Amino acid sequence: MTTNESIDITELRTHLYHSACKLNNLSLYQASKWCAEALNGLKDKQQPVTYPPLALDSDDLLDQDILILAKSYFDCKEFDRAAHVLKDCKGGDAKFLRLYSMLISIDKRSTEETDGSLNIGMINETNEDTGTTSKESALNSLNSQLSKIILESENYLKHKQNAFLLYLNGIIYNKKKKYQLARQSLHDSLQIFPYNWSCWQELIASFSSFEEAHNYINKCKNTNNPLANNVMFQFFEVVILQEFYHQSNTLFDNLSNLAALFPGFVFLKIQQFLISYHNLDYFQAEATFDQILIEDPLRLDDLDTFSNMLYVMEKRSKLSYLAQYASQIDKFRPETCCILANYYSMKCEHEKAIMYYKRALTLNKNCLSAWTLMGHEFVELKNSHAAIESYRRAVDTNPKDFRAWYGLGQAYEVLDMHLYALYYYQRATNLQPLDKRMWQAIGNCYEKIDQLEEAFKSFAKALSIGKVMHGDSAFDNKDFDECDFSVEPHICYRLATISEKLGNHKDTYKYMRLCFAQEFEWGVGDETSKARLWLARDALNNWKFEEAYELAKDLNYSNAHDIEEARAIARDARNRMKNQMH
């Protein structure tokens, strides 16, 4: 790992400056913005820096005039025109801008022809002559056009390497879901030009599991690849660990090193916010983002994720203010639309929320959370089929979003399709193994299909996670006779009822007692009252009349039938105690 002592700050500053300029010249604005923010977030300058001019090869020098014209067309959104004027250019930069313009034009036309692909349950007509559906025809046409771009790029790369053409190939291979090829192209691009953050993002998108990403990282480090010693690799590693919910020492060490090197870089503070958010530490996450807004009050990036958290925290007034604030900055940004959607969802205006999520997707079809959140709205409207379609689009866009997999599981569970639900819950659990909600959902499904032993194991896992989250990693759910810790009563009660169905009286008693013990921490609830009644009934059956009486006499929180049964147990226990005295 690169240490801060081994980094030449002046050299790093020069690399970031040149990279920001180069990326801006090639119309890669998001990557250029990232480099410029990193440059301005570096440690304070010790002295003024004079940056040497960008080096250009002979072909790029010949293309300079036409590149300025093409870039002007590109900036005016005339993508076909930009591609056309560059058709005879020989340089790598011109070739990239030509093919990149073609890619954006194809993508734009595809979106317009399919109305943004936002119609849930869109009619898929079949062509009688070819036997293909309209969706298949559109995909075939898109693949054909993308293949032409790849071919032209590869023809250039046979004679000369170019980082940006390799990056372009990686984008297209990702679109085609050819992730191995994408990974190789993106890796080769980063070997030549490591400061293209958009390329790193495409590389991250090519990993469908943490194992794949972890293997790639280890391979780079173990082969002494120069890329692994670049500061950009630390950024990459931080985002990988954050996105896959792996909170290891490596994550915090890298984050600490980078924060010392880039004290003013908001991107790193966003990573800290996301780590707290994924860890369900909402108050810390909120404090972090509040500080970000103080430093950069007009920033809309990631504000939609902040609004998601405020929604979960039920902070209505703050979410309302945030929606108004974002609308004043730019009401047509996808992030603003998502914030407004969350605001209307909190007001239970689900149709309006869906409208704003659709607007966000029209503005940016890769808006990662909009499909998932729109699925939640359809669930609220009891439209399971539309919810399933939304969640499917979400996992197609971002298979690392555990909420979309979890949403699919919930939608199929509502339809009583428990095997389907189980599969999707398991996919969610693979991404978020330390979320007890996932294990409870799996346990519910196993119980519904009468696999009680598997259901018991799932709820036991949820219980152990719940205990670990309270800070006692030495917890052993086989031995908790003292009942001196806090866990959710609901999980304990489910474990007890499943044990009872399995005919295991010892475990039933153990978990009922644990559930009842939570009354002091969680207050009197439905589960603790039912556990109290069961324990009273069990004590009476085992001739423990005093214990049965003490448990039954105070049961006041339950349905009328249970309260009446508790009174009957108390009377019976009292009478038997009197008889014993005589």
PDB file of N, CA and C in Angstrom, residues 30-99:
ATOM      1  N   GLN A  30     -17.350  14.476 -15.915  1.00  0.00           N
ATOM      2  CA  GLN A  30     -17.444  13.969 -14.542  1.00  0.00           C
ATOM      3  C   GLN A  30     -16.068  13.569 -14.017  1.00  0.00           C
ATOM      4  N   ALA A  31     -15.277  12.910 -14.865  1.00  0.00           N
ATOM      5  CA  ALA A  31     -13.921  12.519 -14.461  1.00  0.00           C
ATOM      6  C   ALA A  31     -13.045  13.754 -14.252  1.00  0.00           C
ATOM      7  N   SER A  32     -13.221  14.759 -15.115  1.00  0.00           N
ATOM      8  CA  SER A  32     -12.462  16.003 -14.983  1.00  0.00           C
ATOM      9  C   SER A  32     -12.834  16.720 -13.688  1.00  0.00           C
ATOM     10  N   LYS A  33     -14.122  16.743 -13.380  1.00  0.00           N
ATOM     11  CA  LYS A  33     -14.588  17.384 -12.139  1.00  0.00           C
ATOM     12  C   LYS A  33     -13.982  16.687 -10.922  1.00  0.00           C
ATOM     13  N   TRP A  34     -13.953  15.345 -10.963  1.00  0.00           N
ATOM     14  CA  TRP A  34     -13.398  14.579  -9.843  1.00  0.00           C
ATOM     15  C   TRP A  34     -11.930  14.948  -9.622  1.00  0.00           C
ATOM     16  N   CYS A  35     -11.156  14.995 -10.714  1.00  0.00           N
ATOM     17  CA  CYS A  35      -9.727  15.341 -10.603  1.00  0.00           C
ATOM     18  C   CYS A  35      -9.538  16.765 -10.079  1.00  0.00           C
ATOM     19  N   ALA A  36     -10.366  17.682 -10.558  1.00  0.00           N
ATOM     20  CA  ALA A  36     -10.251  19.080 -10.129  1.00  0.00           C
ATOM     21  C   ALA A  36     -10.586  19.220  -8.644  1.00  0.00           C
ATOM     22  N   GLU A  37     -11.616  18.489  -8.182  1.00  0.00           N
ATOM     23  CA  GLU A  37     -11.969  18.525  -6.757  1.00  0.00           C
ATOM     24  C   GLU A  37     -10.863  17.900  -5.910  1.00  0.00           C
ATOM     25  N   ALA A  38     -10.280  16.798  -6.407  1.00  0.00           N
ATOM     26  CA  ALA A  38      -9.165  16.167  -5.690  1.00  0.00           C
ATOM     27  C   ALA A  38      -7.971  17.117  -5.618  1.00  0.00           C
ATOM     28  N   LEU A  39      -7.695  17.801  -6.728  1.00  0.00           N
ATOM     29  CA  LEU A  39      -6.583  18.759  -6.788  1.00  0.00           C
ATOM     30  C   LEU A  39      -6.757  19.858  -5.744  1.00  0.00           C
ATOM     31  N   ASN A  40      -7.987  20.381  -5.647  1.00  0.00           N
ATOM     32  CA  ASN A  40      -8.251  21.459  -4.695  1.00  0.00           C
ATOM     33  C   ASN A  40      -8.439  20.954  -3.269  1.00  0.00           C
ATOM     34  N   GLY A  41      -8.581  19.629  -3.119  1.00  0.00           N
ATOM     35  CA  GLY A  41      -8.693  19.050  -1.780  1.00  0.00           C
ATOM     36  C   GLY A  41      -7.371  18.603  -1.199  1.00  0.00           C
ATOM     37  N   LEU A  42      -6.282  18.699  -1.994  1.00  0.00           N
ATOM     38  CA  LEU A  42      -4.951  18.321  -1.512  1.00  0.00           C
ATOM     39  C   LEU A  42      -4.480  19.244  -0.393  1.00  0.00           C
ATOM     40  N   LYS A  43      -3.446  18.778   0.321  1.00  0.00           N
ATOM     41  CA  LYS A  43      -2.841  19.606   1.362  1.00  0.00           C
ATOM     42  C   LYS A  43      -2.490  20.980   0.797  1.00  0.00           C
ATOM     43  N   ASP A  44      -2.435  21.975   1.675  1.00  0.00           N
ATOM     44  CA  ASP A  44      -2.125  23.340   1.239  1.00  0.00           C
ATOM     45  C   ASP A  44      -0.795  23.400   0.493  1.00  0.00           C
ATOM     46  N   LYS A  45      -0.789  24.242  -0.530  1.00  0.00           N
ATOM     47  CA  LYS A  45       0.454  24.427  -1.293  1.00  0.00           C
ATOM     48  C   LYS A  45       1.514  25.074  -0.393  1.00  0.00           C
ATOM     49  N   GLN A  46       2.714  24.535  -0.457  1.00  0.00           N
ATOM     50  CA  GLN A  46       3.828  25.149   0.269  1.00  0.00           C
ATOM     51  C   GLN A  46       4.387  26.335  -0.520  1.00  0.00           C
ATOM     52  N   GLN A  47       4.262  26.244  -1.844  1.00  0.00           N
ATOM     53  CA  GLN A  47       4.771  27.305  -2.718  1.00  0.00           C
ATOM     54  C   GLN A  47       4.000  27.256  -4.036  1.00  0.00           C
ATOM     55  N   PRO A  48       4.016  28.340  -4.802  1.00  0.00           N
ATOM     56  CA  PRO A  48       3.304  28.331  -6.092  1.00  0.00           C
ATOM     57  C   PRO A  48       3.843  27.238  -7.013  1.00  0.00           C
ATOM     58  N   VAL A  49       2.924  26.626  -7.778  1.00  0.00           N
ATOM     59  CA  VAL A  49       3.307  25.546  -8.689  1.00  0.00           C
ATOM     60  C   VAL A  49       3.147  26.032 -10.122  1.00  0.00           C
ATOM     61  N   THR A  50       4.182  25.837 -10.927  1.00  0.00           N
ATOM     62  CA  THR A  50       4.108  26.135 -12.357  1.00  0.00           C
ATOM     63  C   THR A  50       3.959  24.816 -13.095  1.00  0.00           C
ATOM     64  N   TYR A  51       2.820  24.661 -13.751  1.00  0.00           N
ATOM     65  CA  TYR A  51       2.556  23.383 -14.421  1.00  0.00           C
ATOM     66  C   TYR A  51       3.121  23.397 -15.834  1.00  0.00           C
ATOM     67  N   PRO A  52       3.885  22.369 -16.207  1.00  0.00           N
ATOM     68  CA  PRO A  52       4.373  22.297 -17.599  1.00  0.00           C
ATOM     69  C   PRO A  52       3.206  22.046 -18.548  1.00  0.00           C
ATOM     70  N   PRO A  53       3.344  22.422 -19.820  1.00  0.00           N
ATOM     71  CA  PRO A  53       2.238  22.203 -20.770  1.00  0.00           C
ATOM     72  C   PRO A  53       2.022  20.711 -21.034  1.00  0.00           C
ATOM     73  N   LEU A  54       0.785  20.380 -21.449  1.00  0.00           N
ATOM     74  CA  LEU A  54       0.460  18.994 -21.791  1.00  0.00           C
ATOM     75  C   LEU A  54       1.248  18.550 -23.016  1.00  0.00           C
ATOM     76  N   ALA A  55       1.802  17.359 -22.950  1.00  0.00           N
ATOM     77  CA  ALA A  55       2.546  16.818 -24.096  1.00  0.00           C
ATOM     78  C   ALA A  55       1.576  16.169 -25.074  1.00  0.00           C
ATOM     79  N   LEU A  56       1.726  16.488 -26.369  1.00  0.00           N
ATOM     80  CA  LEU A  56       0.881  15.901 -27.413  1.00  0.00           C
ATOM     81  C   LEU A  56       1.768  15.235 -28.459  1.00  0.00           C
ATOM     82  N   ASP A  57       1.296  14.084 -28.996  1.00  0.00           N
ATOM     83  CA  ASP A  57       2.085  13.470 -30.075  1.00  0.00           C
ATOM     84  C   ASP A  57       1.757  14.161 -31.405  1.00  0.00           C
ATOM     85  N   SER A  58       2.475  13.793 -32.458  1.00  0.00           N
ATOM     86  CA  SER A  58       2.378  14.506 -33.744  1.00  0.00           C
ATOM     87  C   SER A  58       0.974  14.444 -34.340  1.00  0.00           C
ATOM     88  N   ASP A  59       0.315  13.278 -34.251  1.00  0.00           N
ATOM     89  CA  ASP A  59      -1.039  13.145 -34.813  1.00  0.00           C
ATOM     90  C   ASP A  59      -2.026  14.043 -34.084  1.00  0.00           C
ATOM     91  N   ASP A  60      -1.913  14.094 -32.742  1.00  0.00           N
ATOM     92  CA  ASP A  60      -2.818  14.943 -31.963  1.00  0.00           C
ATOM     93  C   ASP A  60      -2.571  16.420 -32.254  1.00  0.00           C
ATOM     94  N   LEU A  61      -1.316  16.788 -32.503  1.00  0.00           N
ATOM     95  CA  LEU A  61      -1.007  18.179 -32.864  1.00  0.00           C
ATOM     96  C   LEU A  61      -1.655  18.552 -34.195  1.00  0.00           C
ATOM     97  N   LEU A  62      -1.646  17.623 -35.161  1.00  0.00           N
ATOM     98  CA  LEU A  62      -2.277  17.871 -36.461  1.00  0.00           C
ATOM     99  C   LEU A  62      -3.791  18.035 -36.332  1.00  0.00           C
ATOM    100  N   ASP A  63      -4.375  17.332 -35.345  1.00  0.00           N
ATOM    101  CA  ASP A  63      -5.841  17.326 -35.198  1.00  0.00           C
ATOM    102  C   ASP A  63      -6.366  18.449 -34.312  1.00  0.00           C
ATOM    103  N   GLN A  64      -5.483  19.316 -33.794  1.00  0.00           N
ATOM    104  CA  GLN A  64      -5.904  20.274 -32.771  1.00  0.00           C
ATOM    105  C   GLN A  64      -7.054  21.165 -33.225  1.00  0.00           C
ATOM    106  N   ASP A  65      -6.957  21.712 -34.431  1.00  0.00           N
ATOM    107  CA  ASP A  65      -7.980  22.657 -34.900  1.00  0.00           C
ATOM    108  C   ASP A  65      -9.340  21.983 -35.038  1.00  0.00           C
ATOM    109  N   ILE A  66      -9.342  20.806 -35.661  1.00  0.00           N
ATOM    110  CA  ILE A  66     -10.607  20.103 -35.879  1.00  0.00           C
ATOM    111  C   ILE A  66     -11.176  19.581 -34.559  1.00  0.00           C
ATOM    112  N   LEU A  67     -10.272  19.277 -33.601  1.00  0.00           N
ATOM    113  CA  LEU A  67     -10.733  18.826 -32.278  1.00  0.00           C
ATOM    114  C   LEU A  67     -11.496  19.935 -31.551  1.00  0.00           C
ATOM    115  N   ILE A  68     -11.015  21.176 -31.691  1.00  0.00           N
ATOM    116  CA  ILE A  68     -11.712  22.308 -31.058  1.00  0.00           C
ATOM    117  C   ILE A  68     -13.119  22.445 -31.639  1.00  0.00           C
ATOM    118  N   LEU A  69     -13.229  22.300 -32.971  1.00  0.00           N
ATOM    119  CA  LEU A  69     -14.539  22.376 -33.629  1.00  0.00           C
ATOM    120  C   LEU A  69     -15.450  21.238 -33.158  1.00  0.00           C
ATOM    121  N   ALA A  70     -14.906  20.020 -33.146  1.00  0.00           N
ATOM    122  CA  ALA A  70     -15.706  18.856 -32.737  1.00  0.00           C
ATOM    123  C   ALA A  70     -16.159  18.982 -31.284  1.00  0.00           C
ATOM    124  N   LYS A  71     -15.256  19.485 -30.431  1.00  0.00           N
ATOM    125  CA  LYS A  71     -15.619  19.650 -29.020  1.00  0.00           C
ATOM    126  C   LYS A  71     -16.725  20.697 -28.863  1.00  0.00           C
ATOM    127  N   SER A  72     -16.681  21.728 -29.693  1.00  0.00           N
ATOM    128  CA  SER A  72     -17.747  22.745 -29.660  1.00  0.00           C
ATOM    129  C   SER A  72     -19.090  22.117 -30.030  1.00  0.00           C
ATOM    130  N   TYR A  73     -19.097  21.293 -31.081  1.00  0.00           N
ATOM    131  CA  TYR A  73     -20.331  20.595 -31.463  1.00  0.00           C
ATOM    132  C   TYR A  73     -20.798  19.667 -30.336  1.00  0.00           C
ATOM    133  N   PHE A  74     -19.850  18.956 -29.737  1.00  0.00           N
ATOM    134  CA  PHE A  74     -20.178  18.027 -28.647  1.00  0.00           C
ATOM    135  C   PHE A  74     -20.829  18.787 -27.488  1.00  0.00           C
ATOM    136  N   ASP A  75     -20.225  19.919 -27.124  1.00  0.00           N
ATOM    137  CA  ASP A  75     -20.753  20.704 -26.002  1.00  0.00           C
ATOM    138  C   ASP A  75     -22.125  21.288 -26.311  1.00  0.00           C
ATOM    139  N   CYS A  76     -22.417  21.468 -27.616  1.00  0.00           N
ATOM    140  CA  CYS A  76     -23.745  21.941 -28.036  1.00  0.00           C
ATOM    141  C   CYS A  76     -24.720  20.782 -28.243  1.00  0.00           C
ATOM    142  N   LYS A  77     -24.319  19.582 -27.815  1.00  0.00           N
ATOM    143  CA  LYS A  77     -25.140  18.355 -27.908  1.00  0.00           C
ATOM    144  C   LYS A  77     -25.387  17.911 -29.357  1.00  0.00           C
ATOM    145  N   GLU A  78     -24.526  18.349 -30.283  1.00  0.00           N
ATOM    146  CA  GLU A  78     -24.612  17.897 -31.687  1.00  0.00           C
ATOM    147  C   GLU A  78     -23.633  16.731 -31.874  1.00  0.00           C
ATOM    148  N   PHE A  79     -24.002  15.572 -31.322  1.00  0.00           N
ATOM    149  CA  PHE A  79     -23.055  14.451 -31.233  1.00  0.00           C
ATOM    150  C   PHE A  79     -22.735  13.841 -32.602  1.00  0.00           C
ATOM    151  N   ASP A  80     -23.748  13.678 -33.440  1.00  0.00           N
ATOM    152  CA  ASP A  80     -23.501  13.115 -34.778  1.00  0.00           C
ATOM    153  C   ASP A  80     -22.595  14.033 -35.599  1.00  0.00           C
ATOM    154  N   ARG A  81     -22.821  15.332 -35.438  1.00  0.00           N
ATOM    155  CA  ARG A  81     -22.018  16.309 -36.175  1.00  0.00           C
ATOM    156  C   ARG A  81     -20.558  16.276 -35.701  1.00  0.00           C
ATOM    157  N   ALA A  82     -20.371  16.134 -34.384  1.00  0.00           N
ATOM    158  CA  ALA A  82     -19.015  16.044 -33.825  1.00  0.00           C
ATOM    159  C   ALA A  82     -18.300  14.813 -34.372  1.00  0.00           C
ATOM    160  N   ALA A  83     -19.020  13.676 -34.417  1.00  0.00           N
ATOM    161  CA  ALA A  83     -18.422  12.435 -34.937  1.00  0.00           C
ATOM    162  C   ALA A  83     -18.067  12.575 -36.416  1.00  0.00           C
ATOM    163  N   HIS A  84     -18.929  13.256 -37.155  1.00  0.00           N
ATOM    164  CA  HIS A  84     -18.730  13.378 -38.607  1.00  0.00           C
ATOM    165  C   HIS A  84     -17.473  14.174 -38.946  1.00  0.00           C
ATOM    166  N   VAL A  85     -17.258  15.298 -38.255  1.00  0.00           N
ATOM    167  CA  VAL A  85     -16.113  16.147 -38.617  1.00  0.00           C
ATOM    168  C   VAL A  85     -14.782  15.492 -38.250  1.00  0.00           C
ATOM    169  N   LEU A  86     -14.819  14.471 -37.397  1.00  0.00           N
ATOM    170  CA  LEU A  86     -13.580  13.811 -36.964  1.00  0.00           C
ATOM    171  C   LEU A  86     -13.268  12.536 -37.751  1.00  0.00           C
ATOM    172  N   LYS A  87     -14.062  12.254 -38.787  1.00  0.00           N
ATOM    173  CA  LYS A  87     -13.957  10.946 -39.454  1.00  0.00           C
ATOM    174  C   LYS A  87     -12.600  10.706 -40.123  1.00  0.00           C
ATOM    175  N   ASP A  88     -11.905  11.767 -40.532  1.00  0.00           N
ATOM    176  CA  ASP A  88     -10.625  11.584 -41.236  1.00  0.00           C
ATOM    177  C   ASP A  88      -9.406  11.834 -40.347  1.00  0.00           C
ATOM    178  N   CYS A  89      -9.633  12.081 -39.059  1.00  0.00           N
ATOM    179  CA  CYS A  89      -8.513  12.370 -38.152  1.00  0.00           C
ATOM    180  C   CYS A  89      -7.731  11.101 -37.821  1.00  0.00           C
ATOM    181  N   LYS A  90      -6.440  11.267 -37.539  1.00  0.00           N
ATOM    182  CA  LYS A  90      -5.551  10.119 -37.310  1.00  0.00           C
ATOM    183  C   LYS A  90      -5.186   9.922 -35.838  1.00  0.00           C
ATOM    184  N   GLY A  91      -5.276  10.981 -35.039  1.00  0.00           N
ATOM    185  CA  GLY A  91      -4.821  10.918 -33.646  1.00  0.00           C
ATOM    186  C   GLY A  91      -5.759  10.123 -32.745  1.00  0.00           C
ATOM    187  N   GLY A  92      -5.197   9.627 -31.632  1.00  0.00           N
ATOM    188  CA  GLY A  92      -5.983   8.828 -30.688  1.00  0.00           C
ATOM    189  C   GLY A  92      -7.059   9.634 -29.988  1.00  0.00           C
ATOM    190  N   ASP A  93      -6.754  10.891 -29.615  1.00  0.00           N
ATOM    191  CA  ASP A  93      -7.745  11.729 -28.935  1.00  0.00           C
ATOM    192  C   ASP A  93      -8.941  12.001 -29.843  1.00  0.00           C
ATOM    193  N   ALA A  94      -8.654  12.318 -31.109  1.00  0.00           N
ATOM    194  CA  ALA A  94      -9.730  12.583 -32.069  1.00  0.00           C
ATOM    195  C   ALA A  94     -10.560  11.322 -32.307  1.00  0.00           C
ATOM    196  N   LYS A  95      -9.877  10.195 -32.404  1.00  0.00           N
ATOM    197  CA  LYS A  95     -10.589   8.924 -32.604  1.00  0.00           C
ATOM    198  C   LYS A  95     -11.510   8.635 -31.416  1.00  0.00           C
ATOM    199  N   PHE A  96     -11.000   8.892 -30.205  1.00  0.00           N
ATOM    200  CA  PHE A  96     -11.831   8.668 -29.018  1.00  0.00           C
ATOM    201  C   PHE A  96     -13.056   9.574 -29.027  1.00  0.00           C
ATOM    202  N   LEU A  97     -12.843  10.874 -29.270  1.00  0.00           N
ATOM    203  CA  LEU A  97     -13.968  11.807 -29.220  1.00  0.00           C
ATOM    204  C   LEU A  97     -15.000  11.470 -30.291  1.00  0.00           C
ATOM    205  N   ARG A  98     -14.536  11.015 -31.460  1.00  0.00           N
ATOM    206  CA  ARG A  98     -15.462  10.598 -32.526  1.00  0.00           C
ATOM    207  C   ARG A  98     -16.317   9.412 -32.061  1.00  0.00           C
ATOM    208  N   LEU A  99     -15.670   8.374 -31.538  1.00  0.00           N
ATOM    209  CA  LEU A  99     -16.404   7.164 -31.141  1.00  0.00           C
ATOM    210  C   LEU A  99     -17.251   7.406 -29.889  1.00  0.00           C
TER     211      LEU A  99
END
